Coordinates of C-alpha atoms in Angstrom, one line a residue:
X1 CA -9.4 133.2 -7.7
X2 CA -9.8 134.4 -11.3
X3 CA -9.8 131.3 -13.6
X4 CA -8.2 133.1 -16.5
X5 CA -5.0 134.2 -14.7
X6 CA -2.9 131.3 -15.9
X7 CA -4.8 130.3 -19.1
X8 CA -1.9 130.9 -21.5
X9 CA 0.4 128.6 -19.6
X10 CA -2.0 125.7 -20.2
X11 CA -0.6 125.3 -23.6
X12 CA 2.6 123.3 -23.7
X13 CA 3.8 125.1 -26.9
X14 CA 3.4 128.5 -25.2
X15 CA 4.9 127.3 -21.9
X16 CA 8.0 125.9 -23.6
X17 CA 8.5 129.1 -25.5
X18 CA 8.0 131.1 -22.3
X19 CA 10.4 129.0 -20.3
X20 CA 13.0 129.1 -23.1
X21 CA 12.9 132.9 -23.2
X22 CA 13.1 133.1 -19.4
X23 CA 16.2 130.8 -19.2
X24 CA 17.9 132.6 -22.1
X25 CA 17.4 135.9 -20.4
X26 CA 19.1 134.5 -17.4
X27 CA 21.9 133.0 -19.4
X28 CA 21.0 129.5 -18.4
X29 CA 22.8 126.9 -20.7
X30 CA 20.7 124.6 -22.9
X31 CA 17.6 126.8 -22.4
X32 CA 15.5 125.1 -25.0
X33 CA 16.3 121.6 -23.9
X34 CA 15.6 122.4 -20.2
X35 CA 12.4 124.1 -21.1
X36 CA 11.2 120.8 -22.7
X37 CA 12.2 118.9 -19.6
X38 CA 10.6 121.3 -17.2
X39 CA 7.4 122.2 -19.1
X40 CA 5.0 119.6 -17.8
X41 CA 6.0 120.0 -14.2
X42 CA 5.6 123.8 -14.6
X43 CA 2.1 123.5 -16.0
X44 CA 1.0 120.9 -13.4
X45 CA 2.2 123.1 -10.5
X46 CA 0.1 126.0 -11.8
X47 CA -2.8 123.8 -12.4
X48 CA -2.7 122.1 -9.0
X49 CA -2.2 125.5 -7.3
X50 CA -5.3 126.8 -9.1
X51 CA -7.3 123.7 -8.0
X52 CA -6.4 124.2 -4.4
X53 CA -7.4 127.8 -4.5
X54 CA -10.7 127.0 -6.2
X55 CA -11.4 124.4 -3.6
X56 CA -10.6 126.9 -0.9
X57 CA -13.2 129.3 -2.2
X58 CA -15.9 126.8 -1.5
X59 CA -14.4 125.3 1.7
X60 CA -15.5 126.1 5.3
X61 CA -13.1 128.2 7.2
X62 CA -12.1 125.2 9.4
X63 CA -10.0 123.7 6.5
X64 CA -9.4 126.8 4.3
X65 CA -5.9 127.5 5.5
X66 CA -4.6 124.0 4.6
X67 CA -6.0 124.4 1.0
X68 CA -4.6 127.9 0.6
X69 CA -1.1 127.0 1.9
X70 CA -0.8 124.0 -0.4
X71 CA -2.0 126.0 -3.3
X72 CA 0.5 128.7 -2.5
X73 CA 3.3 126.1 -2.4
X74 CA 2.3 124.7 -5.8
X75 CA 2.3 128.2 -7.4
X76 CA 5.6 129.1 -5.8
X77 CA 7.2 126.0 -7.3
X78 CA 6.0 126.9 -10.7
X79 CA 7.7 130.4 -10.2
X80 CA 10.9 128.7 -9.1
X81 CA 11.0 126.6 -12.2
X82 CA 11.1 129.8 -14.3
X83 CA 14.4 130.7 -12.7
X84 CA 15.8 127.3 -11.7
X85 CA 15.1 124.5 -14.2
X86 CA 17.0 122.0 -11.9
X87 CA 14.6 122.4 -9.0
X88 CA 14.6 120.4 -6.8
X89 CA 18.2 119.5 -6.8
X90 CA 18.2 118.0 -3.3
X91 CA 15.9 117.0 -0.5
X92 CA 16.8 120.1 1.6
X93 CA 14.8 122.4 -0.6
X94 CA 11.7 120.3 -0.2
X95 CA 11.2 121.1 3.4
X96 CA 9.1 124.2 4.2
X97 CA 12.0 126.0 5.7
X98 CA 10.2 127.7 8.6
X99 CA 9.2 126.7 12.1
X100 CA 6.8 127.9 14.8
X101 CA 7.2 127.8 18.6
X102 CA 5.3 125.5 21.0
X103 CA 2.0 127.0 22.1
X104 CA 0.9 127.7 25.6
X105 CA -2.8 127.0 25.1
X106 CA -4.2 128.9 28.1
X107 CA -2.6 132.2 27.0
X108 CA -2.0 131.7 23.3
X109 CA -2.9 134.6 20.9
X110 CA -2.2 134.2 17.2
X111 CA -1.3 137.9 16.7
X112 CA 1.5 137.4 19.3
X113 CA 2.8 134.2 17.8
X114 CA 6.2 134.1 16.0
X115 CA 7.6 132.2 13.1
X116 CA 11.4 131.5 12.6
X117 CA 13.3 131.1 9.4
X118 CA 15.5 128.1 8.9
X119 CA 18.6 127.8 6.8
X120 CA 17.3 125.4 4.2
X121 CA 13.9 124.8 2.6
X122 CA 11.4 126.2 0.2
X123 CA 11.1 129.6 1.9
X124 CA 14.8 130.4 1.6
X125 CA 15.0 128.9 -1.9
X126 CA 12.2 130.9 -3.4
X127 CA 13.5 134.1 -1.7
X128 CA 16.9 133.4 -3.4
X129 CA 15.7 132.4 -6.8
X130 CA 12.9 135.0 -7.1
X131 CA 14.1 137.9 -5.1
X132 CA 17.9 137.4 -4.8
X133 CA 17.5 137.5 -1.0
X134 CA 19.8 135.4 1.3
X135 CA 21.0 135.0 4.8
X136 CA 17.6 135.2 6.7
X137 CA 18.3 132.2 8.8
X138 CA 17.2 132.7 12.4
X139 CA 15.0 135.8 11.6
X140 CA 11.7 135.8 13.5
X141 CA 8.5 137.5 12.5
X142 CA 5.4 138.2 14.6
X143 CA 2.0 137.5 13.1
X144 CA 0.8 141.0 13.9
X145 CA 3.8 142.4 12.1
X146 CA 3.1 140.3 9.1
X147 CA -0.5 141.4 8.9
X148 CA 0.5 145.1 9.2
X149 CA 2.6 144.8 6.0
X150 CA -0.5 143.9 3.9
X151 CA -2.4 146.9 2.6
X152 CA -5.6 144.9 2.4
X153 CA -5.5 144.6 6.2
X154 CA -5.1 148.3 7.0
X155 CA -8.7 149.2 7.0
X156 CA -9.4 146.5 9.6
X157 CA -6.4 147.7 11.6
X158 CA -8.0 151.1 11.6
X159 CA -11.3 149.8 12.9
X160 CA -10.0 147.4 15.6
X161 CA -7.1 149.5 16.9
X162 CA -8.2 153.0 16.0
X163 CA -4.9 153.5 14.3
X164 CA -4.2 154.5 10.7
X165 CA -1.2 152.6 9.3
X166 CA -0.9 154.1 5.8
X167 CA -1.4 156.9 3.3
X168 CA -3.5 155.9 0.4
X169 CA -2.2 157.3 -2.8
X170 CA -3.6 158.2 -6.2
X171 CA -1.7 156.8 -9.1
X172 CA -1.5 158.3 -12.6
X173 CA 0.9 156.4 -14.8
X174 CA 4.3 156.5 -12.9
X175 CA 3.2 159.4 -10.7
X176 CA 1.8 159.0 -7.3
X177 CA 0.0 161.6 -5.3
X178 CA -0.1 161.5 -1.5
X179 CA -1.5 163.8 1.1
X180 CA 0.8 166.8 1.9
X181 CA 1.4 165.7 5.5
X182 CA 3.4 162.7 4.4
X183 CA 6.6 164.8 4.8
X184 CA 5.6 165.9 8.3
X185 CA 5.1 162.2 9.3
X186 CA 8.6 161.4 8.1
X187 CA 10.1 164.5 9.4
X188 CA 11.9 165.1 6.1
X189 CA 12.4 167.8 3.5
X190 CA 11.5 167.1 -0.1
X191 CA 15.1 166.4 -1.0
X192 CA 15.7 164.1 2.0
X193 CA 12.4 162.2 1.2
X194 CA 13.5 161.8 -2.4
X195 CA 16.8 160.3 -1.2
X196 CA 15.0 158.1 1.2
X197 CA 12.7 156.6 -1.4
X198 CA 15.6 155.9 -3.8
X199 CA 17.5 154.2 -1.1
X200 CA 14.5 151.9 -0.2
X201 CA 13.0 151.2 -3.5
X202 CA 13.7 147.7 -4.9
X203 CA 14.6 148.9 -8.4
X204 CA 17.9 150.6 -7.6
X205 CA 18.0 152.0 -11.1
X206 CA 14.7 153.8 -10.7
X207 CA 14.9 157.6 -10.4
X208 CA 12.5 159.5 -8.1
X209 CA 11.4 163.1 -8.2
X210 CA 9.4 164.6 -5.3
X211 CA 7.4 167.8 -5.6
X212 CA 5.4 169.4 -2.8
X213 CA 2.3 171.6 -3.2
X214 CA -0.4 172.7 -0.7
X215 CA -2.7 170.0 -2.0
X216 CA -0.4 167.0 -2.3
X217 CA 3.1 165.5 -2.4
X218 CA 3.8 164.3 -5.9
X219 CA 6.2 161.4 -6.4
X220 CA 7.3 160.8 -10.0
X221 CA 9.2 157.6 -10.7
X222 CA 11.1 156.5 -13.8
X223 CA 9.3 153.2 -13.2
X224 CA 7.1 151.8 -10.5
X225 CA 7.9 148.4 -9.0
X226 CA 5.6 145.5 -10.0
X227 CA 2.9 144.0 -7.8
X228 CA 5.1 141.0 -7.0
X229 CA 8.0 143.0 -5.6
X230 CA 6.7 146.4 -4.6
X231 CA 8.7 147.6 -1.6
X232 CA 8.4 150.3 -0.2
X233 CA 5.0 150.7 -1.7
X234 CA 2.0 148.5 -0.7
X235 CA -0.8 147.4 -3.1
X236 CA -4.2 146.1 -2.3
X237 CA -6.3 143.7 -4.3
X238 CA -7.6 146.5 -6.5
X239 CA -4.1 147.7 -7.1
X240 CA -4.5 150.9 -5.0
X241 CA -1.2 152.1 -3.7
X242 CA -0.3 152.8 -0.1
X243 CA 2.7 154.1 1.9
X244 CA 3.3 153.6 5.6
X245 CA 2.6 156.6 7.8
X246 CA 5.4 155.6 10.2
X247 CA 8.9 154.7 8.7
X248 CA 9.5 152.4 11.7
X249 CA 7.4 149.8 9.8
X250 CA 10.0 149.8 7.0
X251 CA 13.0 149.3 9.4
X252 CA 14.2 145.7 9.5
X253 CA 11.5 144.4 7.3
X254 CA 12.5 143.6 3.7
X255 CA 10.2 140.6 3.0
X256 CA 8.3 140.8 -0.3
X257 CA 4.5 140.3 0.0
X258 CA 4.7 136.7 -1.3
X259 CA 7.0 135.8 1.6
X260 CA 4.6 137.5 4.0
X261 CA 1.7 135.4 2.7
X262 CA 3.8 132.2 2.9
X263 CA 4.6 132.7 6.6
X264 CA 1.0 133.5 7.5
X265 CA -0.5 130.6 5.6
X266 CA 2.1 128.2 6.9
X267 CA 1.3 129.1 10.5
X268 CA -2.5 129.1 10.0
X269 CA -2.3 125.7 8.2
X270 CA -0.3 124.2 11.1
X271 CA -2.8 125.5 13.7
X272 CA -5.7 124.3 11.6
X273 CA -4.2 120.8 11.5
X274 CA -2.5 120.4 14.9
X275 CA -4.3 122.8 17.3
X276 CA -7.9 121.6 16.6
X277 CA -9.2 122.6 20.0
X278 CA -7.8 126.1 19.9
X279 CA -8.8 126.6 16.2
X280 CA -12.4 125.3 16.9
X281 CA -12.8 127.6 19.9
X282 CA -11.6 130.6 17.8
X283 CA -14.1 130.0 15.1
X284 CA -17.1 129.2 17.2
X285 CA -16.7 131.4 20.3
X286 CA -15.2 134.6 18.7
X287 CA -13.1 135.0 21.8
X288 CA -10.4 137.7 21.8
X289 CA -9.4 139.7 18.7
X290 CA -7.6 137.0 16.6
X291 CA -10.7 136.0 14.6
X292 CA -11.4 139.2 12.6
X293 CA -7.8 139.4 11.5
X294 CA -7.6 135.7 10.4
X295 CA -11.0 135.6 8.8
X296 CA -10.5 138.8 6.8
X297 CA -7.0 137.7 5.8
X298 CA -8.2 134.3 4.5
X299 CA -10.7 136.2 2.3
X300 CA -7.9 138.6 1.1
X301 CA -5.2 136.0 0.3
X302 CA -7.6 133.9 -1.7
X303 CA -7.7 136.5 -4.4
X304 CA -4.5 138.4 -3.8
X305 CA -1.8 135.7 -3.9
X306 CA -2.7 134.4 -7.4
X307 CA -2.6 138.0 -8.7
X308 CA 1.0 138.4 -7.3
X309 CA 2.0 135.1 -8.9
X310 CA 0.5 136.2 -12.2
X311 CA 2.4 139.5 -11.9
X312 CA 5.7 137.7 -11.5
X313 CA 5.0 135.4 -14.5
X314 CA 4.0 138.3 -16.7
X315 CA 7.2 140.2 -16.0
X316 CA 9.6 137.2 -16.0

């Protein structure tokens, strides 16, 4: 990860001022006092998260998922403290808040595996505090589905499955240009597509204007969503913008990208720690189709997740 992403926050003076402003904007009482109480914890979580990610960049793939998951947890806790100065209020929010099913070793495929959301824990807590999302208890997500919602994985999907998942757009300010066949894929008129985007965009106050020409579909937005909360758009590590070719991918999936990374890293870290035989066979025999997805994903998340965290902190 870039070592300069969190540099401003390694000043207690700056971090206290930042936290005070964040609490005041959210009308949290005693903002200045609480910023003093939380400041050290906030900075240490960022620092420890960065240390985990830096170690992961030099670690072999055998242990990389563990380092990346614990790094992600530290960075998420820092983000939570910008919105919830009382974190952790109880032991319930200290659990991870997700669970995986028992594996059948002879037939197990990572891409088919599922992860289930629990009522309490870090996962539900950061979704509530950072994204105002609740009531996901019992929801299940397949690993292949999680991978498909990451723009950085789409090129690999195309190579391995011979299927294109998304349109790549060209962005100029708050205007995005997509290929003209996007309307055909969605079976929508310009007006209907405009309404569809406004209904699905995270910023409900944002206004969208769609214009069609022979060369492109132009989407002008009053404001584009940030990297940390970008639905329905997808961004890759280079901040290129994408949009699903099939709207079925957007149905029933509202997780922000941070949540997608949390679920994938949790499962991979559990496999890495507790399924040593399967994990070792995967790495050294290249059997099946899981390895390319996992290997590429670990390279992606190492740089991508800190960027998303930085985007959240910059906007907060």
